[in-house]
Coordinates of C-alpha atoms in Angstrom, one line a residue:
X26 CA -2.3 -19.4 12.8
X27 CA 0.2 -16.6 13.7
X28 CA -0.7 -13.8 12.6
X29 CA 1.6 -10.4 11.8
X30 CA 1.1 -6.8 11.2
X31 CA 3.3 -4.7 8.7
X32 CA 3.0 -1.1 7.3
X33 CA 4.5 -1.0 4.2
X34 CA 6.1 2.9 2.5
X35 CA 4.4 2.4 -1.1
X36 CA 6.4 4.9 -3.1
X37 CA 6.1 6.6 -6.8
X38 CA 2.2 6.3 -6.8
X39 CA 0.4 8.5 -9.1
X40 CA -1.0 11.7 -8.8
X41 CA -4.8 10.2 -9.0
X42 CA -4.1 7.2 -6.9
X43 CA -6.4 6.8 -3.9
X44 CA -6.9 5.0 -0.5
X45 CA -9.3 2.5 -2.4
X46 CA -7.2 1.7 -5.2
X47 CA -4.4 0.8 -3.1
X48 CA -6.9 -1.3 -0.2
X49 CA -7.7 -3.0 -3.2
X50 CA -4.8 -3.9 -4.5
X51 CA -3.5 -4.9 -1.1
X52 CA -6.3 -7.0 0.1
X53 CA -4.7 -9.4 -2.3
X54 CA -2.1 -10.3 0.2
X55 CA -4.0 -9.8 3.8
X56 CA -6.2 -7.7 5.3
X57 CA -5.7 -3.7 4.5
X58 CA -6.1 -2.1 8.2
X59 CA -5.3 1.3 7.3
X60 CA -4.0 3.1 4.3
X61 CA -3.0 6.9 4.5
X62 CA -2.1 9.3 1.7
X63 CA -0.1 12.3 2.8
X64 CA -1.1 15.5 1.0
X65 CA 1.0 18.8 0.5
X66 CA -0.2 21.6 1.1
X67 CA -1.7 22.5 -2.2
X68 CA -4.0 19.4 -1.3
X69 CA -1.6 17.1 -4.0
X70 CA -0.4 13.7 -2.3
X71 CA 3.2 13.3 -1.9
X72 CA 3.6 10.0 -4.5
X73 CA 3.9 8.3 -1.3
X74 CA 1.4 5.7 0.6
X75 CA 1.6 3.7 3.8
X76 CA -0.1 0.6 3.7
X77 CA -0.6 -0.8 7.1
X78 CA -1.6 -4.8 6.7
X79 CA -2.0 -7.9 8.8
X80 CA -2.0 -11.3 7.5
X81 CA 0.0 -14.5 7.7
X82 CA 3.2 -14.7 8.8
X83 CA 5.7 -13.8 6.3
X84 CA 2.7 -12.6 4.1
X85 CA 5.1 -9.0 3.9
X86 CA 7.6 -11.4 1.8
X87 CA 5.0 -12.3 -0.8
X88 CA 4.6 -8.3 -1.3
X89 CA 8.2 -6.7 -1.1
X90 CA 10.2 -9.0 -3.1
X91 CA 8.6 -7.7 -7.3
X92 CA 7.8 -4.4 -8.5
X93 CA 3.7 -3.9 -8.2
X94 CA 1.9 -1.9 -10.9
X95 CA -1.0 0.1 -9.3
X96 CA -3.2 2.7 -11.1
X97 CA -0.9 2.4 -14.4
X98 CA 2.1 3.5 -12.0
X99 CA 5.1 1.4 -11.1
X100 CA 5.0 1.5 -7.6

């Protein structure tokens, strides 16, 4: 089995999204390595994620290619 590693930019997540609703999502599709949520400086995140996955190759297709809800947000 050949196995690939992606990180995907998750954008337009809500303001209470966190690391473990997003690894859960994810782990749907492969294994979640590493998720990281920047955050301003008022300690707010940016609406922006990165998702950093392995999984099967051309698992990143099954992702990228429809619109994913998470936490009630269009992401």
């Amino acid at each position: 089995m050949s196995l690939s590693r992606v990180t995907l930019s998750v954008l337009n997540i809500s303001w209470t999204c966190t690391r473990h609703d997003l690894r859960t999502y994810f782990e749907k599709f492969g294994k979640v390595v590493r998720v990281n949520i920047p955050m301003n400086a008022n300690g707010f995140n940016q609406q922006t994620a990165f998702v950093s996955m392995t999984g099967e190759k051309g698992f990143a297709n099954k992702i990228t290619t429809d619109y994913r809800v998470v936490d009630g947000t269009e992401v």
